[in-house]
Coordinates of N, CA and C in Angstrom, one line a residue:
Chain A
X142 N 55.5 100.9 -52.6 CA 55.6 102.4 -52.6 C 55.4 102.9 -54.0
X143 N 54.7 103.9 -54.3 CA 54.8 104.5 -55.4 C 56.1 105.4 -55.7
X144 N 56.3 105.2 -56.9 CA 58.0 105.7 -57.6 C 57.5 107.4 -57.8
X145 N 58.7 107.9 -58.3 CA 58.8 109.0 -58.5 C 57.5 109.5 -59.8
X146 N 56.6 110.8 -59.3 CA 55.8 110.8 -60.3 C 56.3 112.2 -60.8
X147 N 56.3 112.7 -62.0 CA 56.1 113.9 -62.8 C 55.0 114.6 -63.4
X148 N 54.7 115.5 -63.4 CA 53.3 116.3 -64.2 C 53.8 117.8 -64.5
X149 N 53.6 118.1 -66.2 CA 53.2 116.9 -67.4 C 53.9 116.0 -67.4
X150 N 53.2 115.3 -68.3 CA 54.1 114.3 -68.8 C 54.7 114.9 -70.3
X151 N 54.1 115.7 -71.0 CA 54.1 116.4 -72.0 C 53.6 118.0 -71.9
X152 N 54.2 119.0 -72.5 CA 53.9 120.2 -72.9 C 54.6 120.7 -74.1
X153 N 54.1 121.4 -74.7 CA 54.4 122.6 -75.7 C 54.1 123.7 -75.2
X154 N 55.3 124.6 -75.4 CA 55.1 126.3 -75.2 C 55.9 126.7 -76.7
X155 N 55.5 127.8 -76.5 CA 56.1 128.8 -78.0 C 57.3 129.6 -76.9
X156 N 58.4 130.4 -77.8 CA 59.7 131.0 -77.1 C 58.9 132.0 -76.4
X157 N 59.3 132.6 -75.2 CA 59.2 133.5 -74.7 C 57.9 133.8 -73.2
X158 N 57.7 132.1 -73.4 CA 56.7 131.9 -72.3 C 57.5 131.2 -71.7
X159 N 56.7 130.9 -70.6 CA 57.6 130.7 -69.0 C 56.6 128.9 -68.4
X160 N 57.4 128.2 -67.9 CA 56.8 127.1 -67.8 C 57.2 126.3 -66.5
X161 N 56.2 125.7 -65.3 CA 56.2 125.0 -64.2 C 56.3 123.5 -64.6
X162 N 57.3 122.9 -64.1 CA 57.1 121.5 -63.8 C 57.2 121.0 -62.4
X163 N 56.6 120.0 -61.9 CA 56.2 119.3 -60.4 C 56.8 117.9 -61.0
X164 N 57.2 117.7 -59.7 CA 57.5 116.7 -59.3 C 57.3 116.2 -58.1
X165 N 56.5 115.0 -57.8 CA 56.0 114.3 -56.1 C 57.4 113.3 -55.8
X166 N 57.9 113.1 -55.0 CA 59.3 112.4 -54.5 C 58.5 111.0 -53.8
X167 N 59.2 109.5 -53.9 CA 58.9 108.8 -53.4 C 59.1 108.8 -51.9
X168 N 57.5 108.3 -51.3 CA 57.3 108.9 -49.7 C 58.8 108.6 -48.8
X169 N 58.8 109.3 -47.8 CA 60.0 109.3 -47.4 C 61.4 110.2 -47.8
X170 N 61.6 110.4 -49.2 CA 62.3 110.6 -49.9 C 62.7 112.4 -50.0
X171 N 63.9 112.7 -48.9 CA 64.0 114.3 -48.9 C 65.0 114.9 -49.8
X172 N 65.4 113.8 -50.5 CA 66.5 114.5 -51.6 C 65.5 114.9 -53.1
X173 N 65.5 115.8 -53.8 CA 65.1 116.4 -54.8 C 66.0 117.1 -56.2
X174 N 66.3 115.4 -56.9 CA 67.4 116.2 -57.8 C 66.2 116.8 -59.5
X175 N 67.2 117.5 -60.8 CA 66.7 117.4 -61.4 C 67.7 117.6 -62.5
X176 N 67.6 117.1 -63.7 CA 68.5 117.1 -64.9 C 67.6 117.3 -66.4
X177 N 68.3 117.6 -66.7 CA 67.7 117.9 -68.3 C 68.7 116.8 -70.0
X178 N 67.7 116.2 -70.1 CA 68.1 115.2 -71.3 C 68.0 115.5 -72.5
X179 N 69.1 116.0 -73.6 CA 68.7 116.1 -74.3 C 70.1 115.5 -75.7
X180 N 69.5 115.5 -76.6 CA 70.6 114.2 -77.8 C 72.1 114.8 -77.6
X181 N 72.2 116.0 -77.9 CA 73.5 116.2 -78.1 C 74.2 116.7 -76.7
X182 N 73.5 117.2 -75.0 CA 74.5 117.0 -74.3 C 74.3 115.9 -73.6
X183 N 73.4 115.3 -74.0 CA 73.4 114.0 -72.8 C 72.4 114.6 -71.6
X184 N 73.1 114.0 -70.2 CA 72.2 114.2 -69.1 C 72.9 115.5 -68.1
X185 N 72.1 116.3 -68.0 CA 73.2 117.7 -67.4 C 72.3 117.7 -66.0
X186 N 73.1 118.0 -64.7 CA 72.4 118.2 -63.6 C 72.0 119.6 -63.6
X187 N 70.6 119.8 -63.1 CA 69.9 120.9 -63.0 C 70.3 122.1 -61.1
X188 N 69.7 120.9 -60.6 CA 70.1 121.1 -59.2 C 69.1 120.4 -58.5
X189 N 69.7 120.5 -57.2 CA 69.3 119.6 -56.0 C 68.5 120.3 -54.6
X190 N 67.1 119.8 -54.3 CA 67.1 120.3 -53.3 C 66.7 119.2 -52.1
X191 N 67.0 119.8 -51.0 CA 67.1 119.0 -49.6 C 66.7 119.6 -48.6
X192 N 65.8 118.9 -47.9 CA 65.0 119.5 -46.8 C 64.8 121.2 -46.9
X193 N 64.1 121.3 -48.3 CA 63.7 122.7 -48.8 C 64.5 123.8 -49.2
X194 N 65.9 123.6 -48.8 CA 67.5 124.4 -49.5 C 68.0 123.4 -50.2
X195 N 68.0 124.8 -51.5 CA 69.2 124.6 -52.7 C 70.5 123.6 -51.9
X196 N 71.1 122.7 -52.6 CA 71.5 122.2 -51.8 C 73.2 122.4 -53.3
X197 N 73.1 122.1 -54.1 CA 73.8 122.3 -55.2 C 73.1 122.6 -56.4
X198 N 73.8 123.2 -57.3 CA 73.2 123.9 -58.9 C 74.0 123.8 -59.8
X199 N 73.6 123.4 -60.8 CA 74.4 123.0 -62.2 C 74.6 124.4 -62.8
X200 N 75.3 124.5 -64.1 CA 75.6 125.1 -65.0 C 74.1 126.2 -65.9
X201 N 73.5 126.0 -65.7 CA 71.9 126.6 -66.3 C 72.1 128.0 -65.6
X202 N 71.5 128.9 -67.0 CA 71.1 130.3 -66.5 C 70.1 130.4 -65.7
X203 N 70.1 131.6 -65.4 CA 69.1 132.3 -63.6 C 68.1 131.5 -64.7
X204 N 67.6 131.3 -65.7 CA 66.2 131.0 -65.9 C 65.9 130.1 -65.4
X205 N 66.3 129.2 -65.1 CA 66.2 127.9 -64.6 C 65.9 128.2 -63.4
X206 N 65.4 128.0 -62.6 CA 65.0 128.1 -61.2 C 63.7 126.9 -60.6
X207 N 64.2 126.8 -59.0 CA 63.5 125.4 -58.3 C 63.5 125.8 -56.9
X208 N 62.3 124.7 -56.6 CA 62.2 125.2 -55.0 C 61.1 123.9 -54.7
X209 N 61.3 123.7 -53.2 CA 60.6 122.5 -52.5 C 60.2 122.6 -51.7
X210 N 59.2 121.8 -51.4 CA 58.1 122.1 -50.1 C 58.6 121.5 -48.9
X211 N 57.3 121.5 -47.6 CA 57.8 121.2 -46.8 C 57.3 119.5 -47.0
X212 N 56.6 119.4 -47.8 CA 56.3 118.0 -48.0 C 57.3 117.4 -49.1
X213 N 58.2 117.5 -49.3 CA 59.5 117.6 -50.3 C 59.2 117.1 -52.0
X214 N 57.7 117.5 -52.0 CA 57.6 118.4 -53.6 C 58.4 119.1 -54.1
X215 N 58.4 119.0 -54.8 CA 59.7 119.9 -56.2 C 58.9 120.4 -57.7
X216 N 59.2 121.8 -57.5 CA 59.0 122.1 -58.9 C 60.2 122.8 -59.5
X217 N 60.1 123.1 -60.9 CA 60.7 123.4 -61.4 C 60.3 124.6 -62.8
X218 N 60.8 125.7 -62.5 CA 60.3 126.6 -63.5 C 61.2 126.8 -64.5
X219 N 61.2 127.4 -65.6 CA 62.0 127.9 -67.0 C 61.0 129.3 -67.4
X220 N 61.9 130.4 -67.0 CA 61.2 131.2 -68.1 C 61.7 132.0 -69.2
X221 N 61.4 132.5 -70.2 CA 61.5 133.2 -70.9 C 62.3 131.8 -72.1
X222 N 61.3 131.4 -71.9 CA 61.8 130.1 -72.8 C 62.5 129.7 -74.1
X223 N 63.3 129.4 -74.8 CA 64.5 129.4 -75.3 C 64.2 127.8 -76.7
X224 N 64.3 128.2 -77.6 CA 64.1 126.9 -78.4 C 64.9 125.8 -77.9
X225 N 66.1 126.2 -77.7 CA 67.3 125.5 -76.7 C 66.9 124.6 -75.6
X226 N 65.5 125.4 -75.1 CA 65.3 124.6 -73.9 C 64.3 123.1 -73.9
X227 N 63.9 123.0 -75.6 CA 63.3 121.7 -75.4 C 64.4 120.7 -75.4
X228 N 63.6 119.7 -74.6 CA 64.6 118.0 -73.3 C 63.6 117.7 -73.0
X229 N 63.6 116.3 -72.7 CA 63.2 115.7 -71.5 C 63.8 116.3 -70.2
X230 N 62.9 116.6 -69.2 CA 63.4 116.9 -67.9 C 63.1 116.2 -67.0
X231 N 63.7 115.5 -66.1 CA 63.8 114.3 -65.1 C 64.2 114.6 -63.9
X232 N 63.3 114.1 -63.2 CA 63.5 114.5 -61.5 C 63.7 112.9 -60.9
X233 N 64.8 113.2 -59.8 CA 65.1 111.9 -59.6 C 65.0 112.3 -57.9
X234 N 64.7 111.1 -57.1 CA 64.6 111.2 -55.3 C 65.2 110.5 -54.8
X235 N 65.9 110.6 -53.9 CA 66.6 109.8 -53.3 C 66.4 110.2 -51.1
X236 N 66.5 109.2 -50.2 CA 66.7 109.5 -49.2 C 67.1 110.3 -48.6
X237 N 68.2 110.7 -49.0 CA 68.9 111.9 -48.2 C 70.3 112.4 -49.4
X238 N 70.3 111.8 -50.8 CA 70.9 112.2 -51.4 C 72.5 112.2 -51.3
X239 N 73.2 111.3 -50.9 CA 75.0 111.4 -50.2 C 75.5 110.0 -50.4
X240 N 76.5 109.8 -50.7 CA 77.1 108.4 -51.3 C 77.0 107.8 -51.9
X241 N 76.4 106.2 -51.4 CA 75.7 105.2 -52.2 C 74.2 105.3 -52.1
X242 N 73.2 106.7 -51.7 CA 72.1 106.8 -51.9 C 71.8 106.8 -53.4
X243 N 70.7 105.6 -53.5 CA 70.3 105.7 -54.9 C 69.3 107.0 -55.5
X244 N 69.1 106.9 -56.4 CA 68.2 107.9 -56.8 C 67.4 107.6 -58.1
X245 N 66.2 107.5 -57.5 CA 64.8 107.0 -58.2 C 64.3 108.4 -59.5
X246 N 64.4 107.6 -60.7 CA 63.8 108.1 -61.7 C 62.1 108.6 -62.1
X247 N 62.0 109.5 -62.1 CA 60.6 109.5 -62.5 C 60.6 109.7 -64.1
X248 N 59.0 109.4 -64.7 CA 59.5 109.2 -66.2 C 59.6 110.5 -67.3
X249 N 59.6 111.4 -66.5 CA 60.0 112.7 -67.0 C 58.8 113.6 -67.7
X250 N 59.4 114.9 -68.2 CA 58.4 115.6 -68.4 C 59.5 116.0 -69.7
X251 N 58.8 115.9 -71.1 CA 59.0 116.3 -72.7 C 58.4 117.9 -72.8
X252 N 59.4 118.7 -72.8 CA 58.7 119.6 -73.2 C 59.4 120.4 -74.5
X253 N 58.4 121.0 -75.0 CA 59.0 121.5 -76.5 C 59.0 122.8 -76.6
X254 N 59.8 123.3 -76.9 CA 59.2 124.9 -76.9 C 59.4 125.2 -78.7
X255 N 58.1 125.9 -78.9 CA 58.5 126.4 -80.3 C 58.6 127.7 -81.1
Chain B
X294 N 88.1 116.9 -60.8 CA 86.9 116.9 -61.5 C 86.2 115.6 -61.2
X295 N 85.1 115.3 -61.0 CA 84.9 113.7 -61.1 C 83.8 113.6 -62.7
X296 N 84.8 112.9 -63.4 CA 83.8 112.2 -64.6 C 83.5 110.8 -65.0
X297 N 83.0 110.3 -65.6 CA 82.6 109.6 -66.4 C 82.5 109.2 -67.9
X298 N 83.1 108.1 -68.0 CA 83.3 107.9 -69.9 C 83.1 106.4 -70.4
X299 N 82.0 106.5 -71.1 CA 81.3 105.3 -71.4 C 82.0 105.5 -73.0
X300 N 82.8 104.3 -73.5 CA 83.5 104.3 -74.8 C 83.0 104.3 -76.1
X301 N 81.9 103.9 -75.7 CA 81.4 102.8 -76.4 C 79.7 103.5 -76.9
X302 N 79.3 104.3 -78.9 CA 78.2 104.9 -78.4 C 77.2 103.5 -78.5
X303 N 77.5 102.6 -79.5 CA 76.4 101.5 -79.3 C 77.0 99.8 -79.6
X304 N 76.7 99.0 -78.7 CA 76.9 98.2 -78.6 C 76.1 96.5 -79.3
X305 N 76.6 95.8 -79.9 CA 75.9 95.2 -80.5 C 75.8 93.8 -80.4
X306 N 74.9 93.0 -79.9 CA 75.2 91.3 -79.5 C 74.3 90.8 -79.7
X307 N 74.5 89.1 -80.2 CA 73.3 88.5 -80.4 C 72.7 87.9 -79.2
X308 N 71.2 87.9 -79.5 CA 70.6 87.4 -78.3 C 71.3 85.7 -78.0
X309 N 71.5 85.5 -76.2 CA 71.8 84.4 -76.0 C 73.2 84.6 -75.6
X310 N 73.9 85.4 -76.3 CA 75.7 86.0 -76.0 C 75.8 86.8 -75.5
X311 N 76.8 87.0 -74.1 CA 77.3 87.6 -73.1 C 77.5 89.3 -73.6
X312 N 77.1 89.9 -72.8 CA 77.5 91.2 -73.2 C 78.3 92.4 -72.5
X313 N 78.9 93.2 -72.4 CA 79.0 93.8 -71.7 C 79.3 96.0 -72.3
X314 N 78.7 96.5 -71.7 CA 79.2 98.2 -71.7 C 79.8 98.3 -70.9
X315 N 81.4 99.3 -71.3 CA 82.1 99.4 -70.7 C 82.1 101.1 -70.0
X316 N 82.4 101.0 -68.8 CA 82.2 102.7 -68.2 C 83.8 102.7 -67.7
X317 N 84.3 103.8 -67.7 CA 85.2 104.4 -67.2 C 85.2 105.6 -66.1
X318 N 85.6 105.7 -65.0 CA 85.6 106.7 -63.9 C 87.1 107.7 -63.8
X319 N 86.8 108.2 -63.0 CA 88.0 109.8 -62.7 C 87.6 110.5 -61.0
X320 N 87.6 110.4 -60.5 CA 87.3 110.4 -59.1 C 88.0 110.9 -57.9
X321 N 87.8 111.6 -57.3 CA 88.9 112.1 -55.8 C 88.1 111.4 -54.8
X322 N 88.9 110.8 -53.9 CA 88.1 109.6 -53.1 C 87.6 108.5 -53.5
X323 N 86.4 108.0 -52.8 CA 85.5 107.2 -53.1 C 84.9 107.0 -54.1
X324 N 84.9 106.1 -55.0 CA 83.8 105.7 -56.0 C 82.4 105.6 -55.9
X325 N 81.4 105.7 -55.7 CA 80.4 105.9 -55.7 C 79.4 105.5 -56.6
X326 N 79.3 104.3 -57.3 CA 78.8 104.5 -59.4 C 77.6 103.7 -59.4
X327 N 76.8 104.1 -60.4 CA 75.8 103.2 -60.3 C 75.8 102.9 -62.1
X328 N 74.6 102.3 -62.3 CA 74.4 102.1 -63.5 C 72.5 102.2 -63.6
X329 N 72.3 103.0 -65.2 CA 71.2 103.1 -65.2 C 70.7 102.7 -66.5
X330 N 69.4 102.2 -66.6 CA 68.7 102.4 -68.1 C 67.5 102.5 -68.6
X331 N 67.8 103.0 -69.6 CA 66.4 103.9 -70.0 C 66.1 103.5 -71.2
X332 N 64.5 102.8 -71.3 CA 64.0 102.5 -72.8 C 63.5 104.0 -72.9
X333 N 63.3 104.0 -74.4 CA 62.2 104.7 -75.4 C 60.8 105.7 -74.4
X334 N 61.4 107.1 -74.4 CA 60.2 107.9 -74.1 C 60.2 107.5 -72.3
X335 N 61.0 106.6 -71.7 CA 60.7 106.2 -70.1 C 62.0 107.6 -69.6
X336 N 61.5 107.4 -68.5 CA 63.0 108.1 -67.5 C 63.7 106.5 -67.2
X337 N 64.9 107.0 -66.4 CA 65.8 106.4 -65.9 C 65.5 104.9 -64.9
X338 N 65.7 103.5 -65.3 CA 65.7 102.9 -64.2 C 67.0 102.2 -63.4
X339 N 66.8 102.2 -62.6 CA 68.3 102.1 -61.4 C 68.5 100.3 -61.5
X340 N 70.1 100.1 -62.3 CA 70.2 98.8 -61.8 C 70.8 98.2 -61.0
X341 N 72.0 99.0 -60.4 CA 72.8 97.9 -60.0 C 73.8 99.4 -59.2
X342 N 74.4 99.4 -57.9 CA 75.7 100.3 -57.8 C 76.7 99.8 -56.9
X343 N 77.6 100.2 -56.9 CA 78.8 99.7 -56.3 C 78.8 100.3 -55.0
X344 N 79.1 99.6 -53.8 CA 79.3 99.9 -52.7 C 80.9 99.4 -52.5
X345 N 81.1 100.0 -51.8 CA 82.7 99.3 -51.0 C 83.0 98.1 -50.8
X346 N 84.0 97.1 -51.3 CA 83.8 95.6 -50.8 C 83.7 95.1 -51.7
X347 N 82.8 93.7 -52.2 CA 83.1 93.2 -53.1 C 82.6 94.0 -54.4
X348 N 83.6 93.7 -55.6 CA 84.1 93.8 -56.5 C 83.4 94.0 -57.8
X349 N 82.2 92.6 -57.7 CA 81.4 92.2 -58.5 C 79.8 92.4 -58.0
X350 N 79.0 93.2 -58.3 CA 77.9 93.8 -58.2 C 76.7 93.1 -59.0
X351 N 75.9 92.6 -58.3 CA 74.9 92.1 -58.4 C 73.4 93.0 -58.8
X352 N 72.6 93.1 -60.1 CA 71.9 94.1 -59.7 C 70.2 93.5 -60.3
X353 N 69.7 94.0 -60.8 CA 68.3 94.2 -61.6 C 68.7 93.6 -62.9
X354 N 67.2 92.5 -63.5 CA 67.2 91.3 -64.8 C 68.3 91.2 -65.0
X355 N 69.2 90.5 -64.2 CA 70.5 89.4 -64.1 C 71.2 90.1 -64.4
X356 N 71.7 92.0 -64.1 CA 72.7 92.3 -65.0 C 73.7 92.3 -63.6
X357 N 75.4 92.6 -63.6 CA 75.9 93.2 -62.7 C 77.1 93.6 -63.8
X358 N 77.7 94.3 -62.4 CA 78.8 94.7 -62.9 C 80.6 94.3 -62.1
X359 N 81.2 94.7 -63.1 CA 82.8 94.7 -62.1 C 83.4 95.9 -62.0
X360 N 83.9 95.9 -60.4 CA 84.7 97.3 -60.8 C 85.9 96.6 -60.5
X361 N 86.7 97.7 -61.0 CA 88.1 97.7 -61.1 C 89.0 98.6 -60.6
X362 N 89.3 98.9 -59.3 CA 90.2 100.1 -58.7 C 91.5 100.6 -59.6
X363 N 92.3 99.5 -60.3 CA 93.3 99.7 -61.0 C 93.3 100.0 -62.5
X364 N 92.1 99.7 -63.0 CA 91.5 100.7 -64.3 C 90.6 101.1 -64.1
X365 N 90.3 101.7 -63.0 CA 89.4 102.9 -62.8 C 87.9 102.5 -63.6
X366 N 87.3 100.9 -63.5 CA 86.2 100.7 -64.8 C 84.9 100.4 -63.7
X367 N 84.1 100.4 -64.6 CA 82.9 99.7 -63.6 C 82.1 99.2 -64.9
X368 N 82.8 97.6 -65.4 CA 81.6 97.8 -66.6 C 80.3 96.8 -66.2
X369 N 79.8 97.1 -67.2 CA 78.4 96.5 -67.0 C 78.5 95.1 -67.7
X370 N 77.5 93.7 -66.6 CA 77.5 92.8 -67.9 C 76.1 91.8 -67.8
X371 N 75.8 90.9 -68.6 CA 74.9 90.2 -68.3 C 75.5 88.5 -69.0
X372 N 75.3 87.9 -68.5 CA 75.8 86.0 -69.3 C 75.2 86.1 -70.4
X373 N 73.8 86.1 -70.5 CA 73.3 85.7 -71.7 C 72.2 86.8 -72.3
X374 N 72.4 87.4 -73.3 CA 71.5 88.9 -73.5 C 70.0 88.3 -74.2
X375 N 69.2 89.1 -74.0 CA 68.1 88.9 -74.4 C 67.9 90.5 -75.6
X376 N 66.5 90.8 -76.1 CA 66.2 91.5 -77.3 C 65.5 92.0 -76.4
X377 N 65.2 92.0 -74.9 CA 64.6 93.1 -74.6 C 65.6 93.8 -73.7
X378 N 66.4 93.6 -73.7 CA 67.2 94.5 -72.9 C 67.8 95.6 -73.8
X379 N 67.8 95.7 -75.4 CA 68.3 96.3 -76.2 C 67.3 97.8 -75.6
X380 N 68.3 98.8 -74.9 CA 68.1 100.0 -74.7 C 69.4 101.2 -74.4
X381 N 69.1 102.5 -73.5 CA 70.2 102.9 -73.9 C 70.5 103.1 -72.0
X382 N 72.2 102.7 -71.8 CA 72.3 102.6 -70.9 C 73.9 103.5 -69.9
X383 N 73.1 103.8 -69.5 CA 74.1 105.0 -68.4 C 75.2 104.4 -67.4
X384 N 76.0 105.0 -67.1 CA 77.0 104.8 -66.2 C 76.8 106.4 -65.3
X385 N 76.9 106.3 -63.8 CA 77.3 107.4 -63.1 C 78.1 107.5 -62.1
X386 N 78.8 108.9 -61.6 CA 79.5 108.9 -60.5 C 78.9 109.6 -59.7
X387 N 79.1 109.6 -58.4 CA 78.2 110.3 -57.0 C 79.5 112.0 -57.2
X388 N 78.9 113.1 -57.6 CA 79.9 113.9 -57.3 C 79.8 114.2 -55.8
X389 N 81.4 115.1 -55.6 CA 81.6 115.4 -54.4 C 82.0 116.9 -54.3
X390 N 81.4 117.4 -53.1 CA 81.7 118.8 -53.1 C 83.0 119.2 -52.0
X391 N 83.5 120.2 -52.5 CA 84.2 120.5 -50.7 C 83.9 120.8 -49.5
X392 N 82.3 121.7 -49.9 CA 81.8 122.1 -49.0 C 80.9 121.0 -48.3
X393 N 80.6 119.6 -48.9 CA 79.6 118.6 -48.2 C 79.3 117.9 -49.1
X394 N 78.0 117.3 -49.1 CA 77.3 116.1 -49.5 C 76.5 116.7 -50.6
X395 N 76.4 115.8 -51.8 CA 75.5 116.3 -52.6 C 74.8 115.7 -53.3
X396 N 73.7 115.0 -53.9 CA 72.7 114.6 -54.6 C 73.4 114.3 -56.0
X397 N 73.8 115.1 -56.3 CA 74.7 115.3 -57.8 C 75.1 114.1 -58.6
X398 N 74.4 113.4 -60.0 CA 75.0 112.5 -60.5 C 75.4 113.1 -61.7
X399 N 76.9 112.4 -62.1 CA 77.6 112.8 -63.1 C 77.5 111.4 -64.1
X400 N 77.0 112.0 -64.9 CA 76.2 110.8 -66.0 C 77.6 110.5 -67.5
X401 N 78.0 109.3 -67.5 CA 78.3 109.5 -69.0 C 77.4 109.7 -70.4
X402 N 78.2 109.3 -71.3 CA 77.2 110.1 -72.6 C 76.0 108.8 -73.1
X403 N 75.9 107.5 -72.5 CA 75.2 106.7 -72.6 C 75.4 105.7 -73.9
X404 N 75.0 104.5 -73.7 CA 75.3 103.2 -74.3 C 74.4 102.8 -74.9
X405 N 73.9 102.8 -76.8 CA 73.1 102.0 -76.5 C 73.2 100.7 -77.0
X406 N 72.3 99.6 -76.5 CA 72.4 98.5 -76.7 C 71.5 97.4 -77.5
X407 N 72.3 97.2 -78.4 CA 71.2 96.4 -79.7 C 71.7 95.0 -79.1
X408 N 70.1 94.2 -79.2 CA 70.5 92.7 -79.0 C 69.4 92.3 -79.9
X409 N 70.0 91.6 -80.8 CA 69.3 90.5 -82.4 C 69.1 89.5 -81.9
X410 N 67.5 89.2 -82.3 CA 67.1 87.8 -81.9 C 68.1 87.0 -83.2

C-alpha cells in the first residue's frame, strides 16, 4: 500500500498570505490527524478529522482551519500567516483513529513564512 | 491530563552497546503508547506500541520496548545499537476524551540518539 502522502513538500509565503496543504490518507484509512513540528514546542496536535467531522481540535487560533473529503482527503489551511507559523506540518492516518490504532506518518510539508 | 515525559534530551552509545530512551506516562485509564522516529527532514515512522498483555513489546529494526504499570515507563530499547539508528525519537500517549474516541497523540519533547561507530 502506499503510505501517507503530503503536497508540498516545501513552500515559502511572506506574512500575511494564506496557505493550503493536502494530504492523501493511506487507502482505507478514515482517520485524518494533523500536528505542527517545530524546535521549541515540539509536536502540537492540530486536529483530527473522521469520516469528514472535526472530530477533536488542538490549541491553534481560528486561523488554523481543516476539512476532509468524502474520499478522506485532508487539507489544511493557515491564513493570515504569522512568522510564528513556520514548522514542519505532518499529517498522520490511521483506521479509525481510537486506542491502539496506529497512525501513519506522512513526510510532511516545511513551510516558511517570511 | 494525559502526558508524556521523555527525560532524556540526547542520548549517547557506542555502536554494538545496548541502549535504551527512557519515556514516562500520566494517564486516566488505559495506556495506549507507541513510540516513533524521525531522521533528518523525514516525518514520523511508527515502531513499536503497547497493547494490553505482555509487557515487553516487540517492534521495527530490532527495537522494543518495556512497559511498566508501576513506574508508569514505557522505555524504549535495542541489544546492540548501530550508527544508523542515531535519530530523534518520540514517545506517545493515545489521549482520551470524555465525550469519546479520539485520533489525538500526545507526543513527548523527543530523544535524540547519537550512536559512535
Amino acid at each position: 500500500k502506499a503510505g501517507v502522502t503530503q503536497t508540498p513538500r516545501y513552500l515559502i509565503k511572506t506574512r500575511g498570505q494564506q496557505v493550503t496543504l493536502s494530504c492523501s490518507p493511506i487507502s482505507g484509512h478514515r482517520s485524518v490527524s494533523w500536528y505542527q513540528q517545530t524546535p521549541g514546542q515540539g509536536l502540537q496536535f492540530l486536529f483530527e478529522y473522521f469520516s469528514e467531522t472535526q472530530r477533536n481540535k488542538g490549541n491553534f487560533p481560528g486561523r488554523f482551519s481543516g476539512r476532509q473529503f468524502s474520499n478522506s482527503r485532508s487539507e489544511m489551511n493557515v491564513s493570515t500567516l504569522e512568522l510564528g507559523d513556520s514548522a514542519l506540518y505532518l499529517c498522520a492516518s490511521s483506521l479509525v483513529g481510537e486506542g491502539t490504532d496506529t497512525q501513519y506518518f506522512g513526510p510532511g510539508t516545511r513551510l516558511t513564512v517570511l | 491530563a494525559q502526558s508524556v515525559a521523555q527525560p532524556e534530551d540526547q542520548v549517547n552509545v557506542a555502536e554494538g552497546n545496548p541502549l535504551t530512551v527512557k519515556c514516562t506516562y500520566s494517564v486516566s485509564g488505559n495506556p495506549y503508547l507507541f513510540w516513533y522516529v524521525q531522521y533528518p527532514n523525514r516525518g514520523l515512522q511508527f515502531l513499536l506500541k503497547y497493547i494490553t498483555g505482555d509487557n515487553l513489546v516487540k517492534g521495527s529494526y530490532g527495537f522494543e520496548a518495556e512497559f511498566n504499570k508501576s513506574q508508569t515507563s514505557f522505555h524504549l530499547k535495542k541489544p546492540s545499537a548501530l550508527v544508523s539508528d542515531s535519530a530523534l525519537y518520540f514517545c506517545a500517549v493515545r489521549d482520551t476524551l470524555v465525550s469519546g474516541n479520539t485520533g489525538k497523540l500526545i507526543f513527548g519533547q523527543g530523544t535524540t540518539l547519537q550512536v559512535k561507530p
